XYZ file of C-alpha atoms in Angstrom:
655
model
C -14.459 -1.890 26.066
C -17.229 -3.197 23.814
C -17.263 -4.872 20.420
C -19.269 -4.120 17.285
C -19.607 -7.457 15.437
C -20.961 -5.903 12.240
C -17.983 -3.578 11.712
C -15.490 -5.896 13.532
C -14.542 -2.899 15.663
C -13.612 -2.481 19.327
C -15.118 0.506 21.121
C -13.609 2.239 24.136
C -16.473 4.231 25.628
C -17.792 5.417 28.977
C -20.875 3.852 30.553
C -22.542 3.651 33.963
C -21.587 0.847 36.304
C -24.153 -1.640 37.620
C -25.659 -1.767 41.102
C -23.748 -4.985 41.793
C -20.459 -3.272 40.907
C -21.400 -0.333 43.101
C -21.968 -2.633 46.075
C -18.682 -4.366 45.407
C -16.802 -1.063 45.340
C -18.489 -0.008 48.581
C -16.870 -2.978 50.283
C -13.402 -1.670 49.455
C -13.879 1.226 51.878
C -13.849 -1.202 54.808
C -11.343 -3.745 53.594
C -8.715 -3.148 56.303
C -10.995 -1.520 58.896
C -14.158 0.504 59.393
C -14.726 2.977 56.588
C -17.209 5.260 54.870
C -18.196 5.088 51.187
C -19.043 8.349 49.421
C -20.965 8.010 46.152
C -20.698 11.003 43.846
C -24.024 10.470 42.112
C -27.670 10.821 43.035
C -29.729 7.997 44.467
C -32.037 8.259 41.456
C -29.041 7.539 39.228
C -28.200 4.536 41.379
C -31.743 3.203 41.029
C -31.461 3.572 37.237
C -28.303 1.439 37.079
C -28.533 -2.038 35.597
C -28.692 -4.710 38.310
C -25.628 -6.572 36.993
C -22.775 -5.879 34.522
C -23.200 -6.830 30.878
C -21.848 -10.397 30.447
C -18.469 -10.562 28.758
C -19.833 -12.806 26.008
C -21.919 -9.792 24.873
C -18.897 -7.451 24.804
C -16.160 -9.376 22.970
C -15.539 -10.981 19.613
C -16.859 -14.548 19.403
C -14.437 -15.793 16.726
C -12.157 -17.777 19.048
C -15.107 -19.070 21.075
C -16.947 -20.411 18.020
C -13.715 -21.975 16.751
C -13.193 -23.777 20.067
C -16.805 -24.986 20.043
C -16.307 -26.410 16.557
C -13.075 -28.150 17.590
C -14.842 -29.679 20.621
C -17.720 -30.866 18.400
C -20.397 -29.116 20.454
C -22.818 -28.848 17.562
C -24.379 -25.788 15.988
C -23.388 -22.644 17.944
C -26.715 -21.018 17.054
C -28.618 -23.724 18.933
C -26.127 -24.136 21.804
C -27.546 -23.488 25.287
C -25.461 -20.599 26.672
C -25.841 -19.330 30.232
C -26.128 -15.805 28.811
C -26.926 -16.331 25.122
C -25.242 -13.757 22.858
C -27.235 -12.251 19.986
C -27.728 -14.641 17.086
C -26.396 -11.959 14.738
C -23.068 -11.910 16.632
C -22.751 -15.694 16.365
C -23.557 -15.633 12.656
C -21.029 -12.839 12.084
C -18.334 -14.904 13.819
C -19.187 -17.965 11.699
C -19.012 -15.882 8.514
C -15.663 -14.445 9.585
C -14.225 -17.906 10.259
C -15.359 -18.982 6.793
C -13.585 -15.967 5.302
C -10.434 -16.957 7.188
C -10.642 -20.519 5.854
C -11.110 -22.029 9.322
C -14.596 -23.286 8.375
C -15.818 -24.581 5.039
C -19.054 -23.553 3.354
C -21.023 -26.097 5.377
C -19.628 -24.714 8.623
C -17.363 -27.699 9.290
C -13.834 -27.349 10.621
C -11.102 -27.367 7.961
C -7.560 -28.680 8.377
C -6.189 -25.198 8.977
C -9.101 -24.489 11.335
C -8.205 -27.538 13.447
C -4.672 -26.218 13.777
C -5.831 -22.679 14.596
C -8.038 -24.047 17.383
C -4.931 -25.483 19.082
C -3.050 -22.162 19.107
C -3.670 -19.869 22.129
C -3.764 -16.714 19.991
C -6.295 -14.816 17.902
C -7.347 -16.317 14.598
C -5.437 -13.814 12.451
C -2.235 -14.206 14.494
C -2.483 -17.993 14.363
C -3.053 -17.900 10.628
C 0.147 -15.873 10.191
C 2.077 -18.531 12.107
C 0.603 -21.346 10.018
C 1.367 -19.582 6.737
C 4.874 -18.650 7.867
C 5.711 -22.281 8.631
C 5.468 -23.116 4.928
C 8.224 -20.670 3.965
C 11.674 -19.995 5.379
C 10.545 -16.945 7.384
C 9.765 -18.558 10.721
C 11.833 -16.222 12.932
C 10.465 -13.034 11.383
C 6.860 -14.256 11.417
C 7.167 -15.357 15.065
C 8.528 -11.969 16.101
C 5.863 -10.014 14.217
C 3.044 -12.260 15.457
C 4.215 -11.923 19.065
C 4.505 -8.139 18.752
C 1.018 -7.815 17.246
C -0.580 -9.943 19.974
C 0.380 -7.533 22.790
C 0.026 -3.813 23.397
C 2.176 -1.538 21.246
C 5.383 -0.315 22.954
C 4.886 3.136 21.409
C 2.881 5.620 23.466
C 0.715 8.327 21.982
C 2.218 10.915 24.330
C 5.676 10.244 22.898
C 4.561 11.692 19.562
C 4.744 15.185 21.068
C 8.199 14.634 22.562
C 10.903 15.673 20.052
C 13.526 13.438 21.670
C 11.259 10.378 21.506
C 10.268 11.125 17.922
C 13.912 11.483 16.888
C 14.940 8.259 18.641
C 12.050 6.374 17.060
C 12.831 7.618 13.556
C 15.650 5.088 13.072
C 13.219 2.246 13.794
C 10.573 3.351 11.303
C 9.797 1.255 8.245
C 7.702 2.746 5.454
C 6.321 -0.751 4.795
C 4.121 -0.576 7.888
C 3.821 -0.970 11.638
C 4.622 -4.732 11.767
C 8.008 -4.057 10.168
C 8.607 -1.183 12.604
C 7.883 -3.539 15.501
C 10.283 -6.068 13.974
C 13.007 -3.405 13.762
C 12.301 -2.367 17.354
C 12.637 -5.902 18.691
C 15.858 -6.468 16.752
C 17.316 -3.193 18.045
C 16.376 -4.104 21.626
C 18.007 -7.533 21.365
C 21.069 -5.962 19.766
C 21.452 -3.584 22.721
C 20.953 -6.496 25.111
C 23.677 -8.492 23.383
C 26.001 -5.494 23.443
C 25.500 -5.166 27.200
C 26.647 -8.776 27.607
C 29.507 -8.436 25.133
C 28.076 -11.111 22.844
C 27.374 -9.171 19.674
C 30.831 -9.474 18.149
C 31.501 -12.971 19.510
C 31.954 -15.912 17.184
C 30.052 -18.922 18.495
C 31.370 -21.454 16.008
C 35.148 -21.028 16.000
C 36.222 -24.491 17.112
C 35.178 -27.443 19.174
C 37.374 -26.258 22.074
C 35.633 -22.897 21.944
C 32.261 -24.617 21.955
C 33.175 -26.627 25.041
C 34.457 -23.531 26.793
C 31.342 -21.571 25.968
C 29.091 -24.391 27.154
C 31.028 -24.520 30.424
C 30.769 -20.754 30.786
C 27.048 -20.876 30.003
C 26.509 -23.597 32.634
C 28.358 -21.567 35.275
C 26.346 -18.477 34.403
C 23.041 -20.348 34.673
C 24.001 -21.665 38.130
C 24.648 -18.103 39.286
C 21.359 -16.914 37.807
C 19.395 -19.689 39.520
C 21.072 -18.825 42.839
C 20.214 -15.135 42.405
C 16.590 -16.046 41.655
C 16.354 -18.280 44.750
C 17.875 -15.570 46.963
C 15.417 -13.008 45.628
C 12.402 -15.277 46.174
C 13.550 -16.176 49.679
C 14.104 -12.529 50.562
C 10.674 -11.519 49.237
C 8.937 -14.323 51.133
C 10.344 -13.144 54.501
C 9.144 -9.560 54.065
C 5.979 -8.403 55.768
C 4.066 -5.836 53.736
C 2.354 -3.061 55.693
C -0.087 -0.599 54.193
C 0.879 3.031 54.923
C -0.539 6.366 53.878
C 1.806 8.948 52.449
C 0.259 12.009 50.794
C -2.710 10.069 49.493
C -0.637 7.299 47.880
C -0.491 3.712 49.066
C 3.012 2.407 49.523
C 4.286 -0.921 50.674
C 7.352 -1.028 52.889
C 9.007 -3.600 55.077
C 8.677 -3.807 58.837
C 11.572 -3.045 61.141
C 12.561 -6.665 61.616
C 12.350 -7.358 57.897
C 14.388 -4.274 57.051
C 17.145 -5.426 59.363
C 17.039 -8.905 57.879
C 17.132 -7.465 54.368
C 20.116 -5.265 55.234
C 21.876 -8.223 56.753
C 21.383 -10.285 53.617
C 22.525 -7.389 51.487
C 25.726 -7.156 53.503
C 26.378 -10.866 53.078
C 25.451 -11.230 49.438
C 26.631 -7.859 48.205
C 24.199 -5.851 46.120
C 21.473 -8.465 46.278
C 18.656 -5.929 46.569
C 19.830 -4.231 43.361
C 19.206 -7.322 41.233
C 16.717 -6.867 38.387
C 14.724 -10.069 38.784
C 13.038 -9.654 35.403
C 16.428 -9.558 33.688
C 17.477 -12.677 35.593
C 14.345 -14.523 34.472
C 14.889 -13.408 30.881
C 18.451 -14.746 30.863
C 17.246 -18.070 32.248
C 14.570 -18.427 29.575
C 16.725 -17.505 26.583
C 20.052 -18.583 25.192
C 21.886 -15.431 24.146
C 23.708 -17.100 21.264
C 20.458 -18.445 19.810
C 18.868 -15.031 20.268
C 21.730 -13.449 18.352
C 21.273 -15.890 15.475
C 17.538 -15.183 15.332
C 18.095 -11.429 15.241
C 20.712 -11.691 12.503
C 18.246 -13.664 10.378
C 15.507 -11.049 10.870
C 17.844 -8.129 10.180
C 19.157 -9.580 6.931
C 15.764 -9.715 5.175
C 16.131 -8.865 1.514
C 13.548 -6.892 -0.444
C 12.157 -10.167 -1.804
C 11.835 -11.650 1.682
C 10.141 -8.475 2.883
C 7.654 -8.712 0.007
C 6.931 -12.359 0.860
C 6.550 -11.541 4.569
C 4.177 -8.725 3.652
C 2.076 -11.123 1.564
C 1.940 -13.669 4.406
C 0.831 -10.995 6.868
C -1.805 -9.768 4.444
C -3.249 -13.233 3.849
C -3.381 -13.795 7.587
C -5.171 -10.477 8.176
C -7.530 -10.670 5.205
C -10.357 -9.534 4.886
C -9.282 -6.720 7.234
C -8.402 -4.296 4.433
C -8.814 -0.527 4.087
C -8.995 1.589 0.924
C -7.541 5.140 0.919
C -10.087 7.821 0.115
C -9.762 9.330 -3.350
C -9.540 12.872 -1.900
C -6.664 12.184 0.516
C -4.271 14.206 -1.640
C -6.052 17.391 -0.546
C -6.129 16.498 3.173
C -3.495 17.076 5.829
C -1.666 14.240 7.552
C -4.005 13.734 10.516
C -7.136 13.873 8.350
C -6.307 11.060 5.936
C -9.503 8.997 5.520
C -9.845 5.284 4.740
C -12.748 2.940 4.121
C -13.223 -0.696 5.105
C -15.914 -3.013 3.821
C -18.256 -2.373 6.751
C -16.992 0.951 8.112
C -16.408 4.166 6.185
C -14.486 7.230 7.271
C -11.833 5.708 9.544
C -8.477 7.396 10.186
C -4.944 6.289 10.986
C -3.986 5.825 14.636
C -1.507 8.526 15.755
C 1.102 5.921 16.784
C 1.226 4.412 13.286
C 4.182 5.133 11.017
C 1.737 6.171 8.296
C 0.310 8.899 10.542
C 3.626 10.755 10.325
C 4.481 9.684 6.778
C 1.231 9.459 4.766
C 2.922 10.349 1.482
C 3.948 6.729 0.924
C 0.249 5.790 0.653
C -0.553 8.316 -2.078
C -0.449 7.456 -5.773
C 2.257 9.602 -7.442
C 0.766 12.237 -9.723
C 3.231 11.474 -12.508
C 2.226 7.787 -12.497
C -1.545 8.259 -12.654
C -4.124 9.857 -14.896
C -7.832 10.604 -14.649
C -10.171 9.009 -17.186
C -13.352 10.413 -18.666
C -15.406 8.449 -16.127
C -13.638 10.241 -13.210
C -11.529 7.194 -12.428
C -7.846 7.433 -11.602
C -5.744 4.889 -13.478
C -2.333 3.837 -12.219
C -0.186 0.797 -11.537
C 0.657 2.009 -8.004
C -2.664 1.700 -6.178
C -2.240 0.497 -2.584
C -4.365 -0.965 0.194
C -3.846 -1.206 3.948
C -4.091 -4.470 5.858
C -4.805 -3.760 9.526
C -4.952 -5.804 12.731
C -7.568 -3.939 14.759
C -10.264 -1.341 14.192
C -10.466 0.711 17.399
C -12.924 3.499 18.166
C -12.319 6.025 20.945
C -13.273 9.563 19.972
C -12.799 8.486 16.318
C -12.488 5.105 14.580
C -8.796 4.253 14.117
C -6.815 1.729 12.086
C -4.034 0.118 14.137
C -0.958 -1.903 13.126
C -1.218 -1.381 9.373
C 0.905 -2.638 6.483
C 0.670 -1.343 2.906
C 0.397 -3.706 -0.041
C -0.096 -3.344 -3.824
C -3.828 -3.499 -4.457
C -4.355 -5.562 -7.623
C -1.708 -8.221 -7.028
C -2.633 -8.749 -3.376
C -6.376 -8.929 -3.977
C -6.018 -11.503 -6.743
C -3.820 -13.667 -4.477
C -5.812 -13.546 -1.218
C -9.398 -12.436 -1.974
C -12.287 -14.682 -0.983
C -14.421 -13.769 -4.001
C -13.450 -12.500 -7.469
C -16.114 -11.757 -10.093
C -15.360 -10.804 -13.694
C -17.023 -9.697 -16.895
C -16.625 -11.497 -20.224
C -13.132 -10.236 -21.147
C -11.907 -10.025 -17.511
C -11.153 -6.289 -17.752
C -13.590 -5.571 -14.915
C -13.188 -7.355 -11.582
C -15.205 -7.063 -8.374
C -13.499 -8.309 -5.199
C -15.583 -9.486 -2.233
C -18.504 -7.377 -3.370
C -17.043 -3.979 -2.386
C -13.951 -3.206 -4.498
C -13.994 -2.741 -8.277
C -10.906 -2.926 -10.474
C -10.968 -1.967 -14.149
C -8.000 -2.847 -16.348
C -7.373 -0.929 -19.535
C -5.762 -3.695 -21.614
C -7.712 -6.991 -22.050
C -4.487 -8.846 -22.883
C -2.841 -7.746 -19.633
C -6.029 -8.483 -17.699
C -6.086 -12.100 -18.858
C -2.387 -12.547 -18.182
C -2.439 -11.179 -14.631
C -5.620 -13.081 -13.713
C -4.386 -16.371 -15.152
C -1.068 -16.059 -13.290
C -2.892 -15.371 -10.023
C -5.143 -18.417 -10.440
C -2.125 -20.649 -11.078
C -0.182 -19.315 -8.076
C -3.173 -19.617 -5.759
C -3.827 -23.204 -6.793
C -0.188 -24.155 -6.151
C -0.082 -22.262 -2.841
C -3.233 -23.989 -1.626
C -1.951 -27.399 -2.727
C 1.356 -27.028 -0.877
C -0.331 -25.657 2.244
C -2.775 -28.570 2.415
C 0.050 -31.041 1.790
C 2.063 -29.540 4.651
C -0.940 -29.592 6.994
C -1.725 -33.215 6.123
C 1.916 -34.151 6.694
C 1.937 -32.501 10.138
C -1.391 -34.077 11.094
C -0.331 -37.601 10.137
C 3.142 -37.106 11.700
C 4.768 -38.127 8.438
C 3.529 -41.701 8.536
C 1.554 -41.904 5.293
C 2.032 -38.519 3.633
C 5.044 -36.795 2.186
C 5.970 -33.275 3.255
C 6.609 -30.376 0.929
C 10.133 -30.284 -0.436
C 12.239 -27.180 0.035
C 12.782 -26.856 -3.703
C 9.038 -26.755 -4.339
C 8.536 -24.157 -1.612
C 11.317 -21.944 -2.966
C 9.841 -22.175 -6.455
C 6.438 -21.052 -5.166
C 7.904 -18.227 -3.084
C 9.870 -17.017 -6.103
C 6.711 -16.987 -8.204
C 4.735 -15.115 -5.537
C 7.456 -12.507 -5.068
C 7.881 -11.930 -8.798
C 4.131 -11.556 -9.209
C 3.884 -9.139 -6.277
C 6.890 -6.962 -7.118
C 7.193 -6.979 -10.899
C 3.595 -7.028 -12.176
C 2.988 -3.644 -13.821
C -0.623 -3.208 -14.968
C -2.576 0.013 -15.468
C -5.935 -0.143 -13.690
C -8.431 1.889 -11.674
C -9.616 1.083 -8.165
C -12.752 2.284 -6.421
C -15.252 1.333 -3.730
C -18.668 0.102 -4.888
C -21.602 2.073 -3.520
C -24.893 0.621 -2.305
C -26.659 1.931 -5.424
C -24.151 0.235 -7.734
C -24.577 -3.039 -5.860
C -28.229 -3.199 -6.921
C -27.310 -3.660 -10.597
C -23.926 -5.331 -10.216
C -24.676 -8.912 -11.341
C -26.572 -10.308 -14.308
C -28.389 -12.858 -12.134
C -29.346 -16.470 -12.921
C -29.249 -17.377 -16.610
C -31.131 -19.869 -18.742
C -29.479 -22.860 -20.378
C -29.373 -21.025 -23.700
C -27.593 -18.112 -22.064
C -25.064 -20.438 -20.468
C -24.343 -22.412 -23.625
C -22.000 -19.712 -24.881
C -20.118 -19.648 -21.586
C -19.511 -23.355 -21.139
C -16.074 -24.337 -22.273
C -14.271 -27.672 -22.126
C -11.736 -28.318 -19.421
C -13.000 -25.765 -16.923
C -12.393 -28.116 -14.032
C -8.649 -27.997 -14.667
C -8.520 -24.381 -13.482
C -8.977 -25.670 -9.948
C -8.330 -29.359 -9.236
C -11.185 -31.060 -7.457
C -13.819 -28.549 -8.549
C -16.159 -28.430 -11.502
C -17.341 -25.275 -13.236
C -21.050 -24.747 -12.779
C -23.550 -21.901 -13.140
C -23.804 -19.588 -10.167
C -27.448 -19.625 -9.010
C -27.312 -16.095 -7.568
C -24.765 -13.989 -9.432
C -25.048 -15.702 -12.796
C -22.100 -16.641 -14.975
C -19.919 -19.657 -14.263
C -18.318 -20.454 -10.924
C -14.941 -21.715 -12.117
C -13.234 -22.076 -8.718
C -14.324 -21.677 -5.118
C -13.457 -17.970 -5.308
C -13.638 -17.026 -9.023
C -16.890 -16.495 -10.936
C -16.547 -15.757 -14.642
C -18.791 -13.400 -16.643
C -21.282 -12.633 -13.880
C -20.979 -8.827 -13.909
C -23.610 -6.798 -15.717
C -21.897 -5.418 -18.824
C -23.232 -4.588 -22.279
C -20.339 -6.482 -23.827
C -21.481 -9.693 -22.144
C -24.312 -9.955 -24.665
C -21.717 -10.757 -27.311
C -19.574 -13.156 -25.307
C -19.541 -15.660 -28.184
C -17.859 -13.022 -30.378
C -15.039 -12.439 -27.890
C -12.828 -15.123 -29.397
C -9.548 -13.546 -30.415
C -6.448 -15.055 -31.961
C -3.794 -15.859 -29.401
C -0.361 -17.483 -29.609
C 0.744 -19.589 -26.647
C 4.321 -18.700 -25.585
C 4.972 -22.287 -24.435
C 3.723 -24.237 -27.444
C 2.883 -23.644 -31.111
C -0.836 -23.140 -30.521
C -2.286 -20.186 -32.447
C -6.053 -20.011 -32.632
C -9.064 -17.909 -31.563
C -10.038 -18.571 -27.941
C -12.363 -17.095 -25.352
C -10.767 -15.691 -22.183
C -11.845 -18.748 -20.212
C -10.438 -21.166 -22.794
C -7.172 -19.268 -22.786
C -6.872 -19.421 -18.978
C -7.608 -23.142 -19.111
C -4.833 -23.660 -21.654
C -2.334 -21.563 -19.667
C -3.106 -23.620 -16.564
C -2.325 -26.916 -18.279
C 0.451 -25.796 -20.667
C 3.970 -25.538 -19.273
C 7.334 -24.591 -20.810
C 9.432 -27.389 -22.242
C 11.510 -29.122 -19.591
C 9.354 -28.039 -16.655
C 8.083 -31.025 -14.720
C 4.685 -30.967 -13.091
C 4.449 -32.868 -9.824
C 0.881 -34.063 -9.802
C -0.685 -37.243 -8.580
C -1.521 -39.391 -11.578
C -4.492 -41.776 -11.504
C -4.480 -45.150 -13.144
C -3.729 -45.124 -16.843
C -7.154 -46.340 -17.884
C -8.956 -43.820 -15.738
C -6.577 -41.079 -16.794
C -7.362 -41.323 -20.491
C -11.099 -41.551 -19.973
C -11.220 -38.685 -17.487
C -9.000 -36.595 -19.742
C -11.332 -37.091 -22.686
C -14.395 -36.365 -20.584
C -12.957 -33.139 -19.185
C -11.627 -31.793 -22.496
C -14.434 -32.896 -24.786
C -18.049 -31.963 -25.275
C -20.910 -32.974 -27.484
C -21.042 -30.794 -30.602
C -23.865 -30.920 -33.141
C -22.747 -30.030 -36.655
C -25.611 -28.609 -38.738
C -23.796 -29.383 -42.001
C -22.973 -33.011 -41.167
C -26.166 -33.356 -39.123
C -24.212 -35.408 -36.581
C -23.470 -35.271 -32.846
C -19.697 -35.370 -32.393
C -17.630 -35.608 -29.190
C -14.779 -33.186 -29.827
C -12.489 -30.845 -27.965
C -12.594 -27.107 -28.582
C -9.625 -27.312 -30.949
C -11.168 -30.187 -32.901
C -14.449 -28.276 -33.242
C -12.628 -25.327 -34.789
C -10.755 -27.613 -37.179
C -14.023 -29.302 -38.124
C -15.627 -25.924 -38.914
C -12.624 -24.886 -40.992
C -12.883 -28.055 -43.045
C -16.469 -27.176 -43.989
C -15.460 -23.590 -44.783
C -12.579 -24.812 -46.956
C -14.848 -27.282 -48.765
C -17.475 -24.579 -49.385
C -14.911 -22.165 -50.829
C -13.555 -24.804 -53.193
């Protein structure tokens, strides 16, 4: 198994062993006695072998290693003295990936979530799922899914050709994706286990007498289990294992004395040799009543909870996303093609639920239409979030979950670039979304910015609370978390916007951005109060893309578009649904107002600075210097006051 750091893909391929491995294997022929080693290759091939195997650090992903180095404060990984230094490109790819996951900031320093991920003995994406799931009331489901994704799939490829296996598996399938199928499989397995012990229909909270009786019964059962485990270990320790040859297969069996001893113990203890030691260990590790409660919670997930769980999984897996090919409607099931950011032409793994049911990934014909520019518009575009990209004879996507494209990208993307009226969006430099209605485009983008800011604030507050052990910080209240989860679910499930989705080609990337602008070109873009779109950040010109970098992930009006030349004329009249404001605003001014304006009666829980600093900072963030040519004065006014001032001159001129 090797690893391609550029495509983030594991490769299972054949290769020649090394001379050192060959010598090691030769020693196995004489392990228990004199032997002869037969090598089925020429001596010239042996001489051409590499002297030693390729070091593991050259064959695996370096994400977890770099994260551990950062947590141990070992300095810059690029300058670290490794015994077998990996390629600098692999180290840089791992650093970039950790930045995309939020484990490292832009300077390469460990973030609060990165410090927590470094303490978890799992992959970065699995650990991120666990961290995100702790904020919402989905801990049991997230734990089960994360555990299932961190081990090998229980479904075998050979079972796909067995009709009985396919029929039995059908009841476990979930058209939401493989993680939900694994969740159903685990719940079904635990349910069968509870049925075998007669605990499924039991009521564990009938009365205090019942509780005492059950605790006594549980204690007696655990004593028996411990005794069975000790008897098994003692019996295994007295056996002498002898290597025998039977039709070319090695088998271990007991000696004559041990067999007699084993039979004697079996006669005394009963069916001691028939004990399933793994089942005994499982019963000792788990409380069946608690396991039943956990399964009941996972089985009773509503559609809203499933949507929230899907969003948490997607944010943990991002940027591991795949786009269905536009010609999949004309391909058969096994030939469905998908594209990732760094790898094109991948297919679905045969064990995936989408390999047998690809219709759920297609955009319905009745809910889409083709435009003049050969773009398919619909509100049902979907993407796939995947855990692993594996290449054997073909590159495969494994453990996939489907998500709505527009809503998910706006909530979890690392980079969002827009044109002047926000009808054209480019996500992470490889996906382009075009929205038909400018009004809907502004509304959906503004809602996403607000939800992301609140999500990030609550996540950081929870991490700070856990780090300080509750001494000086206050944790996130359940009411606040439920309010955020409700907003995320409503946005994910009930946002209906017509848009097109396509992958950006290398040729289109060459003329994608307008590039750095002069001060005169930026004067029309600058708007008061931009910093309020993202607390703690200040809008500033992007030195590479152009436009204004409003938040850490959103850059406004940086895409090359002929309409951008007239950005000053894009002010349109708009009525705020929360207040009586009705005036012409640019898209950026409107988003700023929607961020700060709330419905009557809704309380905003924000940290307030001192009163003196609050008024001065409020004026400085909402005001700008405006030179009036008629008055010939420099005035410090807000955007609304500037418009009123202009109207006064227009009214005076007309009279």
